[in-house]
Amino acid sequence: MEKICDSNKCTGCLACMNACPKEAISISYDINGLMLPKIDQEKCVNCGLCTRTCPVNITVEKKAPLKAYAAWNLDDKKHALSSSGGLARAMYDYAIDNGGVCYGTRFDENLDLRIVRADKREEIEEFQSSKYVQAIVGDSFKQAEDDLKMGLLVVYVGTPCQIAGLKNYLKKDYDNLITADLICHGVPSIKYLHEHVEHLEKKIGKKADNVKFRGVYNFKMSLFNKGELIYCKDRWQDTYFTGFLESLFYRPNCYECSYACPERVSDITLGDFWGIGKEKTFNSPKVNGVSVVLPLTEKGLDFIEKMKDKLYLEERSVSEAVNGNDQLNRPSRLHANTSRFIEMYHENGFEKAAFESIKEDMKKNQAKKRKSDRLHLQAKVKWKIVNTFRKITGRGVK
């Protein structure tokens, strides 16, 4: 077998690698850091199973959302450690509490992001919070299949292309499988993150063993060493984080993503509920950390019902959920300087290529943030004054 699909369309889901009966497929990286399957021609027997499993060649059925919810985890600690509302954590907890297993992402000792199996509560702590880089699926599809055949409840959370890869690999639906896809902007190469972290480690003189983008230090690029925070910069002051948010260096297929639409491939879609309150008033004490939850199958809807005692759930319109989130309408748009970034990356490496390509974006967004912070501070001071007046006088004011 010469190739499985067009490399520019490949999502890196590695369904082909999991499916190969001869273990003839491994992970490789091209000159741009793109993770791609590599075929060992000596092992390959040309059975074609890899091409018949690839979601680029064999598309997975999509379904429209049955409902839409605004939601968050009622456990305040778990909510705070999550990117938005902590819904994936609630799904993991339910699986573990009911003797099941779950699959989520965490960084390994080399800061490679991997989808791994967990069957104990302490193992799912690092699954929380968004990781803005492509995860390596590894052999997790094979592991999940083994768990399913044993009758265990399996919760598998990933990007839409990874869920599509899992479904094509399994080739059948399982009643004991719950899949959740994350609303995804796009995924950069792990090579870019590695180079950026190495650059920061040299500057601060310490090694990092974990990376976070959301959660307690929300929308800040944060590096840790044995739990100690060693680097923390606002998203618009960090080249990697800005490059990610500005769509500078995703995989080529991300800019033409077939999953960036309201119709999805999983049982449940999860993400931030951007734009909530624009179609209908949202009277909630929570100003941050609200998830959008879109059940796409009856199985997904039933699973949400089973978790409801652990969640705040408020039904909203599907149109509000879709209209507020760009990636439920279209793929991310290619940055004007993406070609320049790639050219400079070959010559100068990640740090210089990224900075030169997005320095104007960084300046613009830093100015916007300063203005937003001033307005937020003014509103906070005004609220304190009003609240103090109410306490002193016992009267409300308008």
mmCIF file of N, CA and C in Angstrom, residues 59-129:
data_model
loop_
_atom_site.group_PDB
_atom_site.id
_atom_site.type_symbol
_atom_site.label_atom_id
_atom_site.label_comp_id
_atom_site.label_asym_id
_atom_site.label_seq_id
_atom_site.Cartn_x
_atom_site.Cartn_y
_atom_site.Cartn_z
ATOM 1 N N THR A 59 -16.636 8.101 5.068
ATOM 2 C CA THR A 59 -17.164 9.110 5.985
ATOM 3 C C THR A 59 -18.109 8.493 7.016
ATOM 4 N N VAL A 60 -18.138 9.120 8.174
ATOM 5 C CA VAL A 60 -18.978 8.673 9.281
ATOM 6 C C VAL A 60 -20.267 9.482 9.281
ATOM 7 N N GLU A 61 -21.376 8.804 9.562
ATOM 8 C CA GLU A 61 -22.678 9.478 9.580
ATOM 9 C C GLU A 61 -22.713 10.567 10.654
ATOM 10 N N LYS A 62 -23.278 11.705 10.278
ATOM 11 C CA LYS A 62 -23.440 12.819 11.217
ATOM 12 C C LYS A 62 -24.908 12.960 11.596
ATOM 13 N N LYS A 63 -25.128 13.475 12.797
ATOM 14 C CA LYS A 63 -26.495 13.678 13.281
ATOM 15 C C LYS A 63 -26.645 15.088 13.811
ATOM 16 N N ALA A 64 -27.844 15.658 13.656
ATOM 17 C CA ALA A 64 -28.138 16.989 14.160
ATOM 18 C C ALA A 64 -28.423 16.923 15.660
ATOM 19 N N PRO A 65 -28.127 17.996 16.397
ATOM 20 C CA PRO A 65 -28.400 17.998 17.839
ATOM 21 C C PRO A 65 -29.889 17.804 18.132
ATOM 22 N N LEU A 66 -30.174 16.981 19.136
ATOM 23 C CA LEU A 66 -31.558 16.769 19.573
ATOM 24 C C LEU A 66 -32.025 17.903 20.475
ATOM 25 N N LYS A 67 -31.089 18.412 21.265
ATOM 26 C CA LYS A 67 -31.367 19.505 22.198
ATOM 27 C C LYS A 67 -30.077 20.281 22.425
ATOM 28 N N ALA A 68 -30.165 21.348 23.208
ATOM 29 C CA ALA A 68 -28.975 22.093 23.626
ATOM 30 C C ALA A 68 -29.140 22.485 25.086
ATOM 31 N N TYR A 69 -28.046 22.372 25.841
ATOM 32 C CA TYR A 69 -28.068 22.749 27.249
ATOM 33 C C TYR A 69 -26.913 23.693 27.556
ATOM 34 N N ALA A 70 -27.171 24.634 28.468
ATOM 35 C CA ALA A 70 -26.094 25.332 29.165
ATOM 36 C C ALA A 70 -25.889 24.560 30.458
ATOM 37 N N ALA A 71 -24.642 24.280 30.799
ATOM 38 C CA ALA A 71 -24.418 23.377 31.929
ATOM 39 C C ALA A 71 -23.079 23.630 32.588
ATOM 40 N N TRP A 72 -22.989 23.186 33.858
ATOM 41 C CA TRP A 72 -21.707 23.140 34.535
ATOM 42 C C TRP A 72 -21.751 22.116 35.654
ATOM 43 N N ASN A 73 -20.579 21.706 36.065
ATOM 44 C CA ASN A 73 -20.408 20.729 37.127
ATOM 45 C C ASN A 73 -20.728 21.389 38.459
ATOM 46 N N LEU A 74 -21.565 20.763 39.286
ATOM 47 C CA LEU A 74 -21.957 21.343 40.568
ATOM 48 C C LEU A 74 -20.856 21.243 41.619
ATOM 49 N N ASP A 75 -19.827 20.446 41.351
ATOM 50 C CA ASP A 75 -18.665 20.401 42.238
ATOM 51 C C ASP A 75 -17.772 21.596 41.897
ATOM 52 N N ASP A 76 -17.721 22.589 42.781
ATOM 53 C CA ASP A 76 -17.018 23.839 42.477
ATOM 54 C C ASP A 76 -15.538 23.631 42.168
ATOM 55 N N LYS A 77 -14.896 22.703 42.867
ATOM 56 C CA LYS A 77 -13.471 22.468 42.633
ATOM 57 C C LYS A 77 -13.246 21.890 41.244
ATOM 58 N N LYS A 78 -14.038 20.903 40.872
ATOM 59 C CA LYS A 78 -13.908 20.292 39.544
ATOM 60 C C LYS A 78 -14.259 21.296 38.453
ATOM 61 N N HIS A 79 -15.238 22.145 38.725
ATOM 62 C CA HIS A 79 -15.614 23.186 37.772
ATOM 63 C C HIS A 79 -14.455 24.151 37.557
ATOM 64 N N ALA A 80 -13.827 24.588 38.657
ATOM 65 C CA ALA A 80 -12.742 25.572 38.566
ATOM 66 C C ALA A 80 -11.536 25.037 37.807
ATOM 67 N N LEU A 81 -11.290 23.743 37.911
ATOM 68 C CA LEU A 81 -10.124 23.147 37.254
ATOM 69 C C LEU A 81 -10.366 22.831 35.791
ATOM 70 N N SER A 82 -11.594 23.033 35.319
ATOM 71 C CA SER A 82 -11.958 22.694 33.947
ATOM 72 C C SER A 82 -11.888 23.916 33.046
ATOM 73 N N SER A 83 -11.968 23.670 31.742
ATOM 74 C CA SER A 83 -11.887 24.760 30.780
ATOM 75 C C SER A 83 -13.157 25.596 30.750
ATOM 76 N N SER A 84 -14.301 24.934 30.791
ATOM 77 C CA SER A 84 -15.561 25.686 30.776
ATOM 78 C C SER A 84 -16.423 25.224 31.941
ATOM 79 N N GLY A 85 -17.341 24.295 31.687
ATOM 80 C CA GLY A 85 -18.260 23.896 32.747
ATOM 81 C C GLY A 85 -17.939 22.598 33.451
ATOM 82 N N GLY A 86 -16.894 21.913 33.035
ATOM 83 C CA GLY A 86 -16.523 20.658 33.693
ATOM 84 C C GLY A 86 -17.425 19.486 33.353
ATOM 85 N N LEU A 87 -17.990 19.483 32.149
ATOM 86 C CA LEU A 87 -18.903 18.405 31.755
ATOM 87 C C LEU A 87 -18.166 17.109 31.448
ATOM 88 N N ALA A 88 -17.012 17.201 30.801
ATOM 89 C CA ALA A 88 -16.248 15.989 30.522
ATOM 90 C C ALA A 88 -15.861 15.313 31.832
ATOM 91 N N ARG A 89 -15.501 16.106 32.844
ATOM 92 C CA ARG A 89 -15.148 15.529 34.144
ATOM 93 C C ARG A 89 -16.336 14.774 34.739
ATOM 94 N N ALA A 90 -17.531 15.329 34.605
ATOM 95 C CA ALA A 90 -18.723 14.641 35.104
ATOM 96 C C ALA A 90 -18.930 13.312 34.378
ATOM 97 N N MET A 91 -18.636 13.285 33.083
ATOM 98 C CA MET A 91 -18.758 12.043 32.316
ATOM 99 C C MET A 91 -17.742 11.009 32.787
ATOM 100 N N TYR A 92 -16.511 11.452 33.010
ATOM 101 C CA TYR A 92 -15.483 10.542 33.513
ATOM 102 C C TYR A 92 -15.881 9.980 34.876
ATOM 103 N N ASP A 93 -16.346 10.867 35.752
ATOM 104 C CA ASP A 93 -16.739 10.440 37.102
ATOM 105 C C ASP A 93 -17.847 9.392 37.048
ATOM 106 N N TYR A 94 -18.814 9.618 36.174
ATOM 107 C CA TYR A 94 -19.928 8.672 36.075
ATOM 108 C C TYR A 94 -19.411 7.299 35.634
ATOM 109 N N ALA A 95 -18.511 7.288 34.665
ATOM 110 C CA ALA A 95 -17.965 6.018 34.185
ATOM 111 C C ALA A 95 -17.244 5.277 35.314
ATOM 112 N N ILE A 96 -16.382 5.979 36.029
ATOM 113 C CA ILE A 96 -15.618 5.355 37.113
ATOM 114 C C ILE A 96 -16.553 4.879 38.220
ATOM 115 N N ASP A 97 -17.540 5.712 38.584
ATOM 116 C CA ASP A 97 -18.478 5.354 39.661
ATOM 117 C C ASP A 97 -19.304 4.124 39.316
ATOM 118 N N ASN A 98 -19.453 3.839 38.029
ATOM 119 C CA ASN A 98 -20.270 2.712 37.603
ATOM 120 C C ASN A 98 -19.441 1.553 37.033
ATOM 121 N N GLY A 99 -18.195 1.481 37.493
ATOM 122 C CA GLY A 99 -17.341 0.356 37.119
ATOM 123 C C GLY A 99 -16.825 0.385 35.703
ATOM 124 N N GLY A 100 -16.901 1.549 35.066
ATOM 125 C CA GLY A 100 -16.453 1.664 33.684
ATOM 126 C C GLY A 100 -15.064 2.249 33.560
ATOM 127 N N VAL A 101 -14.703 2.582 32.340
ATOM 128 C CA VAL A 101 -13.400 3.175 32.048
ATOM 129 C C VAL A 101 -13.607 4.402 31.171
ATOM 130 N N CYS A 102 -12.611 5.250 31.131
ATOM 131 C CA CYS A 102 -12.711 6.434 30.279
ATOM 132 C C CYS A 102 -11.390 6.697 29.574
ATOM 133 N N TYR A 103 -11.495 7.393 28.467
ATOM 134 C CA TYR A 103 -10.343 7.745 27.645
ATOM 135 C C TYR A 103 -10.311 9.250 27.470
ATOM 136 N N GLY A 104 -9.201 9.857 27.884
ATOM 137 C CA GLY A 104 -9.023 11.299 27.769
ATOM 138 C C GLY A 104 -7.563 11.610 27.539
ATOM 139 N N THR A 105 -7.211 12.885 27.557
ATOM 140 C CA THR A 105 -5.843 13.290 27.213
ATOM 141 C C THR A 105 -5.059 13.762 28.425
ATOM 142 N N ARG A 106 -3.792 13.406 28.434
ATOM 143 C CA ARG A 106 -2.859 13.984 29.404
ATOM 144 C C ARG A 106 -1.451 13.953 28.810
ATOM 145 N N PHE A 107 -0.600 14.852 29.319
ATOM 146 C CA PHE A 107 0.784 14.907 28.861
ATOM 147 C C PHE A 107 1.608 13.823 29.548
ATOM 148 N N ASP A 108 2.491 13.173 28.779
ATOM 149 C CA ASP A 108 3.384 12.189 29.376
ATOM 150 C C ASP A 108 4.675 12.865 29.825
ATOM 151 N N GLU A 109 5.668 12.070 30.231
ATOM 152 C CA GLU A 109 6.918 12.623 30.771
ATOM 153 C C GLU A 109 7.710 13.396 29.726
ATOM 154 N N ASN A 110 7.432 13.173 28.434
ATOM 155 C CA ASN A 110 8.115 13.912 27.360
ATOM 156 C C ASN A 110 7.295 15.079 26.839
ATOM 157 N N LEU A 111 6.203 15.390 27.535
ATOM 158 C CA LEU A 111 5.251 16.424 27.107
ATOM 159 C C LEU A 111 4.648 16.116 25.745
ATOM 160 N N ASP A 112 4.483 14.826 25.462
ATOM 161 C CA ASP A 112 3.651 14.400 24.334
ATOM 162 C C ASP A 112 2.236 14.241 24.872
ATOM 163 N N LEU A 113 1.266 14.802 24.176
ATOM 164 C CA LEU A 113 -0.122 14.667 24.604
ATOM 165 C C LEU A 113 -0.676 13.370 24.037
ATOM 166 N N ARG A 114 -1.202 12.522 24.927
ATOM 167 C CA ARG A 114 -1.691 11.215 24.510
ATOM 168 C C ARG A 114 -3.102 10.965 25.025
ATOM 169 N N ILE A 115 -3.880 10.225 24.243
ATOM 170 C CA ILE A 115 -5.164 9.716 24.724
ATOM 171 C C ILE A 115 -4.880 8.415 25.461
ATOM 172 N N VAL A 116 -5.249 8.390 26.728
ATOM 173 C CA VAL A 116 -4.924 7.231 27.561
ATOM 174 C C VAL A 116 -6.168 6.724 28.289
ATOM 175 N N ARG A 117 -6.076 5.508 28.757
ATOM 176 C CA ARG A 117 -7.154 4.829 29.460
ATOM 177 C C ARG A 117 -7.052 5.093 30.957
ATOM 178 N N ALA A 118 -8.193 5.243 31.615
ATOM 179 C CA ALA A 118 -8.218 5.413 33.069
ATOM 180 C C ALA A 118 -9.386 4.628 33.645
ATOM 181 N N ASP A 119 -9.125 3.931 34.753
ATOM 182 C CA ASP A 119 -10.210 3.239 35.448
ATOM 183 C C ASP A 119 -10.225 3.561 36.942
ATOM 184 N N LYS A 120 -9.418 4.562 37.348
ATOM 185 C CA LYS A 120 -9.381 5.019 38.734
ATOM 186 C C LYS A 120 -9.565 6.529 38.771
ATOM 187 N N ARG A 121 -10.208 7.006 39.842
ATOM 188 C CA ARG A 121 -10.521 8.435 39.939
ATOM 189 C C ARG A 121 -9.273 9.312 39.883
ATOM 190 N N GLU A 122 -8.192 8.877 40.567
ATOM 191 C CA GLU A 122 -6.992 9.710 40.604
ATOM 192 C C GLU A 122 -6.330 9.831 39.228
ATOM 193 N N GLU A 123 -6.653 8.920 38.319
ATOM 194 C CA GLU A 123 -6.048 8.951 36.987
ATOM 195 C C GLU A 123 -6.697 9.967 36.054
ATOM 196 N N ILE A 124 -7.877 10.456 36.424
ATOM 197 C CA ILE A 124 -8.581 11.354 35.499
ATOM 198 C C ILE A 124 -8.364 12.836 35.818
ATOM 199 N N GLU A 125 -7.598 13.123 36.885
ATOM 200 C CA GLU A 125 -7.367 14.523 37.254
ATOM 201 C C GLU A 125 -6.759 15.313 36.099
ATOM 202 N N GLU A 126 -5.761 14.704 35.435
ATOM 203 C CA GLU A 126 -5.060 15.418 34.371
ATOM 204 C C GLU A 126 -5.845 15.450 33.055
ATOM 205 N N PHE A 127 -6.966 14.737 33.000
ATOM 206 C CA PHE A 127 -7.798 14.808 31.793
ATOM 207 C C PHE A 127 -8.473 16.176 31.668
ATOM 208 N N GLN A 128 -8.644 16.848 32.810
ATOM 209 C CA GLN A 128 -9.369 18.122 32.796
ATOM 210 C C GLN A 128 -8.561 19.226 32.121
ATOM 211 N N SER A 129 -9.274 20.199 31.586
ATOM 212 C CA SER A 129 -8.703 21.403 30.985
ATOM 213 C C SER A 129 -8.256 21.147 29.542
#
